[in-house]
């Protein structure tokens, strides 16, 4: 579901022309649709209505304050992985009592901060971490709400770099050891409250089977942990994949229907498959979607600087690089790229869309059929709302792009483009 569409010969997001935004704010530019985010949240919320559930949006996907505020106002909670993300959530008006804290390497400062803020749960990823949390809680005179992340050893059938639920991945505690870890924590860690159990098997899953396999495998364990320790919740993690091929001709509603046919994993199929397995637990179910909530809601707008017709290839050199969007080179991520000017004919040419960074891996697309575009034309790299800006860097001393949030006909700069002084801030010559 998304609100990007061609209208009056140009690409719009909601009621705003992307060309006008690019001309006003410059490029590279991230643009997000509030309507898309809202619609994804409410649809997932409705699909999970058969369960006592809480959506904890995975902040790492897109942590802009305006995005977080949008989700907080919808009643969402947050899945955070650092003290910094918790700080952002609080700044955006989010409620720490609806936050879970994941990650294998939480520091003392981060754990203390989360406890001070009254976090809903810290998801421990090892027994050593559990003991560390217990010690810090004791020092602070608090009881720390914790869950243990189980590694169910299930293949998520996604890209190797975003698979997390196999034994060889660094995440969670082995399935076989979970009951012992809970038993030792209950016996020896008096400053812990065993509040839940968590899992997350990977990201960009495009079929429902790995979710079902993992839930089926872990549910009996959850039942056992509930019986022994009286936990409140089971978190099934995030990972719902999105369709990276967006139809731009139909309105948002009809796109949603088209997508049901195109995309193997729909939220309805997901909810229909997991609800009957989870309902009998009688627990609160947490779900931690990141990409699903914001992926299709964002585009990276870039301008063609030059065209180079080489012996082997045509290169379209654009002003956005791998520092702005690293997914194509890091995960072989495929992002649809379209001109902001609606193509008049079906003519296409094959080209590599490359950035200005001095690396061969600096591309947004390779061997891509694209309507002919020339220097000065703008392109939109679609479905860049998740893991786009949050993974961007200052590599090659390139300032971070600006971000704009569109809501109907209103466009707000929700993060200013960095200046070079911003980039150099804090540095000094000896
Ligand atoms: N919960 C936990 C514990 C996670 O580690 C993650 C993502 C999520 C939830 C949210 O997963 P999602 O619903 O977004 O799939 N940078 C990569 C994706 C990394 C995902 C890391 N963990 C990419 O651009 O594809």
PDB file of C-alpha atoms in Angstrom, residues 10 31 52-54 56 105 107 143 147 163 172 180 188 202 215 249 252 260 272 288 290 298 330 342 360 385 388 414:
ATOM      1  CA  UNK A  10       4.408  13.842 -12.888  1.00  0.00           C
ATOM      2  CA  UNK A  31      10.190  11.839   1.127  1.00  0.00           C
ATOM      3  CA  UNK A  52      -4.647  -9.231  22.613  1.00  0.00           C
ATOM      4  CA  UNK A  53      -1.781  -7.517  20.823  1.00  0.00           C
ATOM      5  CA  UNK A  54       0.611  -4.583  20.825  1.00  0.00           C
ATOM      6  CA  UNK A  56       5.947  -2.369  18.672  1.00  0.00           C
ATOM      7  CA  UNK A 105      25.193  -5.864  23.273  1.00  0.00           C
ATOM      8  CA  UNK A 107      25.652  -1.470  27.832  1.00  0.00           C
ATOM      9  CA  UNK A 143      12.972  -4.879  39.479  1.00  0.00           C
ATOM     10  CA  UNK A 147      12.150 -11.544  28.387  1.00  0.00           C
ATOM     11  CA  UNK A 163      18.555 -14.031   8.737  1.00  0.00           C
ATOM     12  CA  UNK A 172      19.042 -15.162  21.188  1.00  0.00           C
ATOM     13  CA  UNK A 180      17.101 -23.843  32.105  1.00  0.00           C
ATOM     14  CA  UNK A 188      19.114 -16.702  41.325  1.00  0.00           C
ATOM     15  CA  UNK A 202      14.647 -12.578  10.112  1.00  0.00           C
ATOM     16  CA  UNK A 215       5.465 -20.148  16.022  1.00  0.00           C
ATOM     17  CA  UNK A 249      -1.029   3.898 -12.024  1.00  0.00           C
ATOM     18  CA  UNK A 252      -3.840   3.322  -3.057  1.00  0.00           C
ATOM     19  CA  UNK A 260      -2.826  -9.223  -2.556  1.00  0.00           C
ATOM     20  CA  UNK A 272      -4.856 -15.724   9.620  1.00  0.00           C
ATOM     21  CA  UNK A 288       7.670  -5.817  15.893  1.00  0.00           C
ATOM     22  CA  UNK A 290       9.771  -2.236  10.862  1.00  0.00           C
ATOM     23  CA  UNK A 298       9.301   6.410   1.397  1.00  0.00           C
ATOM     24  CA  UNK A 330      24.777  -4.531   0.838  1.00  0.00           C
ATOM     25  CA  UNK A 342       5.751  10.479 -16.409  1.00  0.00           C
ATOM     26  CA  UNK A 360      32.550   0.060  -7.615  1.00  0.00           C
ATOM     27  CA  UNK A 385      11.312   4.328   3.620  1.00  0.00           C
ATOM     28  CA  UNK A 388      17.228   3.971   3.900  1.00  0.00           C
ATOM     29  CA  UNK A 414      11.196  16.840   9.218  1.00  0.00           C
TER      30      UNK A 414
END
